Amino acid sequence: MKLKLKIWRQKNSSSPGQFVDYTVDNISPDMSFLEMLDVLNERLIEEGKDPVAFDHDCREGICGTCGMMINGVAHGPLPGTTTCQLHMRHFKDGDTIVIEPFRADTFPVIKDLIVNRNAFDRIIKAGGYISVNTGSAPEANSTRVAKSIADTAFEAAACIGCGACVAQCPNASASLFVAAKIAHLNILPHGQPERRQRTIQMINQMIEEGFGSCSNFRECEAVCPKEISVDFIAFLNKEFIKSIWK
Amino acid sequence: MEIKLTTGSSLEIEESNYKFDARVPDGPLEKRWKNKKDQLELIAPPNRRNFRVIVVGTGLAGASAAATLGQLGYRVTVFCYQDSPRRAHSIAAQGGINAAKNYQNDNDSTWRLFYETIKGGDYRARESNVYRLAELSVNIIDQAVAQGVPFARDYAGYLDNRSFGGVRVARTFYAKGQTGQQLLLGAYQALMRQVDKGNVTIYPRHEMLDVVLIDGKARGVVVRDLVTGEIKSFAAEAVILATGGYSNVYYLSTNAKGSNATAIWRAHKKGAAFANPCFTQIHPTCIPPSGEYQSKLTLMSESLRNDGRIWVPKKKGDKRNPKEIPENERDYYLERIYPAYGNLVPRDIASRAAKRMCDAGYGVGPNGIGVYLDFSDAIKRLGKEVIEARYGNLFDMYEKITGDSPWEVPMKIYPAPHYTMGGLWVDYHLMSTIPGLFVIGEANFSDHGANRLGASALMQCLADGYFIIPNTIADYLAPMLTEKKVDTDHPEFKKSIENVKSTIDRLLSTKGKYSVDHYHRTLGKIMWDKCGMSRNAKGLSEAIEEIKGLREEYWNEVKVPGDNNELNQSLEKAMRVADFMELAELMCIDALAREESCGGHFREEFATPEGEALRNDEKFSFVSCWFWNGEVGKWAFAKEDLVFEFVKPTVRSYK
């Protein structure tokens, strides 16, 4: 396949960026999207040019490191898929592909397609945990957890923290990310003692970071590579109201 | 000693008279860890804040250690190259974590987990360490569940288990195909809680480039800020490396693209002995490579072998659609050769069997590099719903990558580099040969011998991080309470910074022809062909010469664009590959020196007539330890003899 690429290039967070056009040839449909960019980068390096910087690590869809806007969609056209798991068989010969970093004020661009998502770590730090010191845990089977509860907690916990939800949302809201973590911990029996304070602290931190509010566009759910449901945002809202009114 | 290469030259290896003191306690096996703990020094809670501890790496080992040390009151500083500690490669572990809980009442016990791990490692691990690991396994599950790790449960609400290779009980706890991610989130959240309390400071996007020694003790690190390029130094009373394994020496592996050996290799060059570098694990169930552009290989969890059946056509080069090959024309070779364990033989055995089948011409797929992993029987027997619940996400992942649906056609799988049992030598306290430098998780060599059993990596990382290092590090630090603290003004820090800068300058100024990836791929191919699933003296000798040549070319011809004062991914890779090029040579030398086959180390010259590994306990029941001796190629060799007081090494049979 032969493809035209329009890629956002930006030297660092303080310089302005711009789109630069590239052409890549001999792209196999079995290549992953990132392997296609590898091919471009190898050529740029050998031509003495600066390769395109992009974040990636496990390349098996679980670490949450990779992520870019592909033709305006976070992680590209395939539902439930991270950028590294998107393969070129989903594009056609001769296509033009526009590639940009995740766009949100809360995710400042570091270079080219790389953004800073540390705001997510700060939200977890604000209360996204169950306080249990190492060594003080009781026997694991002493608390039974209904299978349906455990399964729902798992569905929420499947979030990989990639930030696609924020990037796609017109409000740059982190509601799905925050809701997933709060739901994971708040529905398990082990998470009950801190339920209220966790909810308030994480939501406050989310607001303080500058993420927008949810206005039910549901774009987050549509691009989430782990297909986490917006039902969790409804749960989050309920938890918030219960938390402030006790 | 002299190691003769088949290429005509020979290697002169200095034999070191270093005496290893592993500080293993005596007494009955089941009392050893308790006795050790009773003897370890303590530090009173208010005094702990006087001690600074550096942790490099935030996978399961690093995050669990840093969280626990923070909780105890030490001042902890953490570094990781990823943009967030939550992304370390432990996250990719799919299948599960072992623990001898015996919840299934299938007669499991600490002894059995210990015994199977020692046997699985082909009797090349220390008994006392492995027993302690088995003992602590149960505490890990308690800890993780209390943190909210959503393990699979049965309909009564109790924890569920499944089985893994090399064992005959169901002791593996799992969270669908995301066990690593869920356990890491538990550890990461515990870590962020300590950050919130002010006990831990995290530096993401920072890569460790040197460990600093003062008066022979580890007293700090030099790191590069991957965003600005700034070279920074940090002083501490102890340094913990939790930086994972070195499978990326093969270029194509199941590791994350960023996984690297730089931290342990720089520590090795400062005096830490490297143990059993040739003990690598090639995982049997990975998706075969599809072309030259391939950037990494994807693992399909071993748990699939619980229900999937592995086969090849009985006829060589049979190109028929697998569905058209009738039952009596299929060779379920694992079930045939190893009836007792069948498809659940350990990884080394399954990988080599697949290689033998493909080498003999029975392989499937376009290049004959692959065997079938077939679920059709299981789907018939258990129904689609059950299989969907057990493996749904793995099936989806396979389909995304290959375009084939495992519901319709059998998966095609082939072995790939996955894990390294070798690593920095550590004693029972998990301290390396450098005082004050501790090494935990995959980065050390300690518990898996010559082959690791499935679902044991997560167990070891968390045992090391949550339960062992917090106790043993206090014993090291306690006598230092009244000592004067060092800071980064010390000349050793300046010297180390200069060395790091000169390496960076050299790489940036070479301005040669080819990219770093070009060299990494070439190195990987040499290693896979000659120091991979099976090895022989001729291949290893050639590899040693080829690596030397490649390394020379690298330093003269590599092209690293950009400069140091920016985010420069080519430069990051260039430093990692430079280290892999040296480590690769040591792996080949170690493989050549170990004239026996054991676990993942298979020397073709040392095999039974059936092609199984032939161990030589009389000559090789030891840990091979290598000391840096000033330049690459000139290592000094020493042994730690392995003593078996409780189990008797026997032929490792899974038939």
JSON list of C-alpha atoms in Angstrom, two decimals, chain B residues 316-441:
[
{"chain": "B", "resi": 316, "resn": "LYS", "atom": "CA", "xyz": [5.03, -32.99, 6.13]},
{"chain": "B", "resi": 317, "resn": "GLY", "atom": "CA", "xyz": [4.21, -29.74, 4.36]},
{"chain": "B", "resi": 318, "resn": "ASP", "atom": "CA", "xyz": [0.45, -30.39, 4.52]},
{"chain": "B", "resi": 319, "resn": "LYS", "atom": "CA", "xyz": [-1.02, -27.10, 3.21]},
{"chain": "B", "resi": 320, "resn": "ARG", "atom": "CA", "xyz": [-4.68, -28.05, 3.63]},
{"chain": "B", "resi": 321, "resn": "ASN", "atom": "CA", "xyz": [-7.04, -25.86, 5.59]},
{"chain": "B", "resi": 322, "resn": "PRO", "atom": "CA", "xyz": [-6.76, -27.23, 9.17]},
{"chain": "B", "resi": 323, "resn": "LYS", "atom": "CA", "xyz": [-10.50, -27.93, 9.24]},
{"chain": "B", "resi": 324, "resn": "GLU", "atom": "CA", "xyz": [-10.10, -30.29, 6.31]},
{"chain": "B", "resi": 325, "resn": "ILE", "atom": "CA", "xyz": [-7.43, -32.34, 8.05]},
{"chain": "B", "resi": 326, "resn": "PRO", "atom": "CA", "xyz": [-9.25, -35.30, 9.67]},
{"chain": "B", "resi": 327, "resn": "GLU", "atom": "CA", "xyz": [-8.59, -36.31, 13.25]},
{"chain": "B", "resi": 328, "resn": "ASN", "atom": "CA", "xyz": [-6.46, -39.35, 12.38]},
{"chain": "B", "resi": 329, "resn": "GLU", "atom": "CA", "xyz": [-4.15, -37.22, 10.25]},
{"chain": "B", "resi": 330, "resn": "ARG", "atom": "CA", "xyz": [-3.29, -34.88, 13.12]},
{"chain": "B", "resi": 331, "resn": "ASP", "atom": "CA", "xyz": [-0.40, -35.32, 15.52]},
{"chain": "B", "resi": 332, "resn": "TYR", "atom": "CA", "xyz": [-1.23, -33.99, 18.99]},
{"chain": "B", "resi": 333, "resn": "TYR", "atom": "CA", "xyz": [2.47, -34.32, 19.71]},
{"chain": "B", "resi": 334, "resn": "LEU", "atom": "CA", "xyz": [2.54, -33.01, 23.29]},
{"chain": "B", "resi": 335, "resn": "GLU", "atom": "CA", "xyz": [-0.23, -35.41, 24.35]},
{"chain": "B", "resi": 336, "resn": "ARG", "atom": "CA", "xyz": [1.58, -38.20, 22.52]},
{"chain": "B", "resi": 337, "resn": "ILE", "atom": "CA", "xyz": [5.09, -37.60, 23.91]},
{"chain": "B", "resi": 338, "resn": "TYR", "atom": "CA", "xyz": [4.19, -36.35, 27.40]},
{"chain": "B", "resi": 339, "resn": "PRO", "atom": "CA", "xyz": [0.97, -38.14, 28.37]},
{"chain": "B", "resi": 340, "resn": "ALA", "atom": "CA", "xyz": [1.15, -37.20, 32.10]},
{"chain": "B", "resi": 341, "resn": "TYR", "atom": "CA", "xyz": [1.17, -33.44, 31.48]},
{"chain": "B", "resi": 342, "resn": "GLY", "atom": "CA", "xyz": [0.01, -33.30, 27.85]},
{"chain": "B", "resi": 343, "resn": "ASN", "atom": "CA", "xyz": [-0.52, -29.78, 26.60]},
{"chain": "B", "resi": 344, "resn": "LEU", "atom": "CA", "xyz": [0.50, -28.41, 30.01]},
{"chain": "B", "resi": 345, "resn": "VAL", "atom": "CA", "xyz": [4.17, -29.39, 29.94]},
{"chain": "B", "resi": 346, "resn": "PRO", "atom": "CA", "xyz": [6.52, -26.59, 31.09]},
{"chain": "B", "resi": 347, "resn": "ARG", "atom": "CA", "xyz": [7.46, -23.83, 28.68]},
{"chain": "B", "resi": 348, "resn": "ASP", "atom": "CA", "xyz": [10.95, -24.99, 27.73]},
{"chain": "B", "resi": 349, "resn": "ILE", "atom": "CA", "xyz": [9.66, -28.48, 26.88]},
{"chain": "B", "resi": 350, "resn": "ALA", "atom": "CA", "xyz": [6.72, -27.15, 24.83]},
{"chain": "B", "resi": 351, "resn": "SER", "atom": "CA", "xyz": [8.90, -24.65, 22.96]},
{"chain": "B", "resi": 352, "resn": "ARG", "atom": "CA", "xyz": [11.53, -27.17, 21.99]},
{"chain": "B", "resi": 353, "resn": "ALA", "atom": "CA", "xyz": [8.90, -29.69, 20.90]},
{"chain": "B", "resi": 354, "resn": "ALA", "atom": "CA", "xyz": [7.37, -27.04, 18.61]},
{"chain": "B", "resi": 355, "resn": "LYS", "atom": "CA", "xyz": [10.80, -26.22, 17.18]},
{"chain": "B", "resi": 356, "resn": "ARG", "atom": "CA", "xyz": [11.54, -29.92, 16.58]},
{"chain": "B", "resi": 357, "resn": "MET", "atom": "CA", "xyz": [8.24, -30.32, 14.73]},
{"chain": "B", "resi": 358, "resn": "CYS", "atom": "CA", "xyz": [8.82, -27.24, 12.57]},
{"chain": "B", "resi": 359, "resn": "ASP", "atom": "CA", "xyz": [12.49, -28.07, 11.90]},
{"chain": "B", "resi": 360, "resn": "ALA", "atom": "CA", "xyz": [11.37, -31.53, 10.76]},
{"chain": "B", "resi": 361, "resn": "GLY", "atom": "CA", "xyz": [9.00, -29.97, 8.23]},
{"chain": "B", "resi": 362, "resn": "TYR", "atom": "CA", "xyz": [5.64, -30.33, 9.99]},
{"chain": "B", "resi": 363, "resn": "GLY", "atom": "CA", "xyz": [5.20, -26.62, 10.71]},
{"chain": "B", "resi": 364, "resn": "VAL", "atom": "CA", "xyz": [2.11, -24.76, 9.50]},
{"chain": "B", "resi": 365, "resn": "GLY", "atom": "CA", "xyz": [1.47, -21.26, 8.18]},
{"chain": "B", "resi": 366, "resn": "PRO", "atom": "CA", "xyz": [3.04, -19.49, 5.20]},
{"chain": "B", "resi": 367, "resn": "ASN", "atom": "CA", "xyz": [6.69, -20.07, 6.25]},
{"chain": "B", "resi": 368, "resn": "GLY", "atom": "CA", "xyz": [6.16, -23.34, 8.11]},
{"chain": "B", "resi": 369, "resn": "ILE", "atom": "CA", "xyz": [6.93, -21.48, 11.35]},
{"chain": "B", "resi": 370, "resn": "GLY", "atom": "CA", "xyz": [3.98, -22.36, 13.53]},
{"chain": "B", "resi": 371, "resn": "VAL", "atom": "CA", "xyz": [1.89, -25.08, 15.15]},
{"chain": "B", "resi": 372, "resn": "TYR", "atom": "CA", "xyz": [-1.86, -25.14, 15.73]},
{"chain": "B", "resi": 373, "resn": "LEU", "atom": "CA", "xyz": [-3.48, -24.36, 19.07]},
{"chain": "B", "resi": 374, "resn": "ASP", "atom": "CA", "xyz": [-6.98, -25.66, 18.59]},
{"chain": "B", "resi": 375, "resn": "PHE", "atom": "CA", "xyz": [-10.07, -24.92, 20.68]},
{"chain": "B", "resi": 376, "resn": "SER", "atom": "CA", "xyz": [-12.67, -26.77, 18.67]},
{"chain": "B", "resi": 377, "resn": "ASP", "atom": "CA", "xyz": [-12.85, -29.72, 21.12]},
{"chain": "B", "resi": 378, "resn": "ALA", "atom": "CA", "xyz": [-13.12, -27.41, 24.10]},
{"chain": "B", "resi": 379, "resn": "ILE", "atom": "CA", "xyz": [-15.85, -25.35, 22.42]},
{"chain": "B", "resi": 380, "resn": "LYS", "atom": "CA", "xyz": [-17.78, -28.56, 21.72]},
{"chain": "B", "resi": 381, "resn": "ARG", "atom": "CA", "xyz": [-17.30, -29.89, 25.24]},
{"chain": "B", "resi": 382, "resn": "LEU", "atom": "CA", "xyz": [-17.84, -26.72, 27.30]},
{"chain": "B", "resi": 383, "resn": "GLY", "atom": "CA", "xyz": [-19.85, -24.49, 25.00]},
{"chain": "B", "resi": 384, "resn": "LYS", "atom": "CA", "xyz": [-19.00, -21.13, 23.52]},
{"chain": "B", "resi": 385, "resn": "GLU", "atom": "CA", "xyz": [-20.07, -19.22, 26.61]},
{"chain": "B", "resi": 386, "resn": "VAL", "atom": "CA", "xyz": [-17.55, -20.87, 28.93]},
{"chain": "B", "resi": 387, "resn": "ILE", "atom": "CA", "xyz": [-14.69, -20.46, 26.48]},
{"chain": "B", "resi": 388, "resn": "GLU", "atom": "CA", "xyz": [-15.70, -16.83, 25.90]},
{"chain": "B", "resi": 389, "resn": "ALA", "atom": "CA", "xyz": [-15.57, -16.16, 29.64]},
{"chain": "B", "resi": 390, "resn": "ARG", "atom": "CA", "xyz": [-12.18, -17.82, 30.03]},
{"chain": "B", "resi": 391, "resn": "TYR", "atom": "CA", "xyz": [-10.37, -16.58, 26.95]},
{"chain": "B", "resi": 392, "resn": "GLY", "atom": "CA", "xyz": [-12.63, -14.06, 25.19]},
{"chain": "B", "resi": 393, "resn": "ASN", "atom": "CA", "xyz": [-10.20, -11.15, 25.37]},
{"chain": "B", "resi": 394, "resn": "LEU", "atom": "CA", "xyz": [-7.29, -13.32, 24.21]},
{"chain": "B", "resi": 395, "resn": "PHE", "atom": "CA", "xyz": [-9.29, -14.50, 21.21]},
{"chain": "B", "resi": 396, "resn": "ASP", "atom": "CA", "xyz": [-10.09, -10.87, 20.34]},
{"chain": "B", "resi": 397, "resn": "MET", "atom": "CA", "xyz": [-6.45, -9.90, 20.64]},
{"chain": "B", "resi": 398, "resn": "TYR", "atom": "CA", "xyz": [-5.39, -12.75, 18.35]},
{"chain": "B", "resi": 399, "resn": "GLU", "atom": "CA", "xyz": [-7.96, -11.76, 15.77]},
{"chain": "B", "resi": 400, "resn": "LYS", "atom": "CA", "xyz": [-6.91, -8.10, 15.86]},
{"chain": "B", "resi": 401, "resn": "ILE", "atom": "CA", "xyz": [-3.31, -8.98, 15.13]},
{"chain": "B", "resi": 402, "resn": "THR", "atom": "CA", "xyz": [-3.72, -11.79, 12.62]},
{"chain": "B", "resi": 403, "resn": "GLY", "atom": "CA", "xyz": [-7.13, -11.12, 11.09]},
{"chain": "B", "resi": 404, "resn": "ASP", "atom": "CA", "xyz": [-8.13, -14.77, 11.82]},
{"chain": "B", "resi": 405, "resn": "SER", "atom": "CA", "xyz": [-10.83, -15.75, 14.30]},
{"chain": "B", "resi": 406, "resn": "PRO", "atom": "CA", "xyz": [-9.87, -18.56, 16.74]},
{"chain": "B", "resi": 407, "resn": "TRP", "atom": "CA", "xyz": [-13.59, -19.42, 16.88]},
{"chain": "B", "resi": 408, "resn": "GLU", "atom": "CA", "xyz": [-13.33, -20.44, 13.22]},
{"chain": "B", "resi": 409, "resn": "VAL", "atom": "CA", "xyz": [-9.77, -21.66, 12.67]},
{"chain": "B", "resi": 410, "resn": "PRO", "atom": "CA", "xyz": [-7.13, -22.87, 15.12]},
{"chain": "B", "resi": 411, "resn": "MET", "atom": "CA", "xyz": [-4.60, -20.30, 16.32]},
{"chain": "B", "resi": 412, "resn": "LYS", "atom": "CA", "xyz": [-1.12, -20.52, 14.86]},
{"chain": "B", "resi": 413, "resn": "ILE", "atom": "CA", "xyz": [1.56, -20.15, 17.49]},
{"chain": "B", "resi": 414, "resn": "TYR", "atom": "CA", "xyz": [5.36, -20.24, 17.68]},
{"chain": "B", "resi": 415, "resn": "PRO", "atom": "CA", "xyz": [7.87, -19.73, 20.50]},
{"chain": "B", "resi": 416, "resn": "ALA", "atom": "CA", "xyz": [9.36, -16.31, 21.25]},
{"chain": "B", "resi": 417, "resn": "PRO", "atom": "CA", "xyz": [11.82, -14.85, 23.79]},
{"chain": "B", "resi": 418, "resn": "HIS", "atom": "CA", "xyz": [9.83, -13.93, 26.85]},
{"chain": "B", "resi": 419, "resn": "TYR", "atom": "CA", "xyz": [11.69, -13.96, 30.14]},
{"chain": "B", "resi": 420, "resn": "THR", "atom": "CA", "xyz": [15.24, -14.11, 31.45]},
{"chain": "B", "resi": 421, "resn": "MET", "atom": "CA", "xyz": [15.95, -16.28, 34.46]},
{"chain": "B", "resi": 422, "resn": "GLY", "atom": "CA", "xyz": [19.50, -14.94, 34.54]},
{"chain": "B", "resi": 423, "resn": "GLY", "atom": "CA", "xyz": [20.23, -11.56, 36.08]},
{"chain": "B", "resi": 424, "resn": "LEU", "atom": "CA", "xyz": [22.33, -9.91, 38.73]},
{"chain": "B", "resi": 425, "resn": "TRP", "atom": "CA", "xyz": [23.51, -12.29, 41.44]},
{"chain": "B", "resi": 426, "resn": "VAL", "atom": "CA", "xyz": [21.85, -11.71, 44.82]},
{"chain": "B", "resi": 427, "resn": "ASP", "atom": "CA", "xyz": [22.15, -13.36, 48.20]},
{"chain": "B", "resi": 428, "resn": "TYR", "atom": "CA", "xyz": [19.27, -14.47, 50.43]},
{"chain": "B", "resi": 429, "resn": "HIS", "atom": "CA", "xyz": [18.82, -10.80, 51.40]},
{"chain": "B", "resi": 430, "resn": "LEU", "atom": "CA", "xyz": [18.46, -9.92, 47.68]},
{"chain": "B", "resi": 431, "resn": "MET", "atom": "CA", "xyz": [21.66, -7.89, 47.81]},
{"chain": "B", "resi": 432, "resn": "SER", "atom": "CA", "xyz": [24.10, -8.01, 44.92]},
{"chain": "B", "resi": 433, "resn": "THR", "atom": "CA", "xyz": [27.87, -8.32, 45.23]},
{"chain": "B", "resi": 434, "resn": "ILE", "atom": "CA", "xyz": [27.90, -4.52, 45.64]},
{"chain": "B", "resi": 435, "resn": "PRO", "atom": "CA", "xyz": [26.95, -3.68, 49.25]},
{"chain": "B", "resi": 436, "resn": "GLY", "atom": "CA", "xyz": [23.86, -1.52, 49.32]},
{"chain": "B", "resi": 437, "resn": "LEU", "atom": "CA", "xyz": [22.76, -2.49, 45.81]},
{"chain": "B", "resi": 438, "resn": "PHE", "atom": "CA", "xyz": [19.67, -4.68, 45.99]},
{"chain": "B", "resi": 439, "resn": "VAL", "atom": "CA", "xyz": [18.11, -6.35, 42.97]},
{"chain": "B", "resi": 440, "resn": "ILE", "atom": "CA", "xyz": [14.53, -7.63, 42.87]},
{"chain": "B", "resi": 441, "resn": "GLY", "atom": "CA", "xyz": [12.08, -9.17, 40.42]}
]
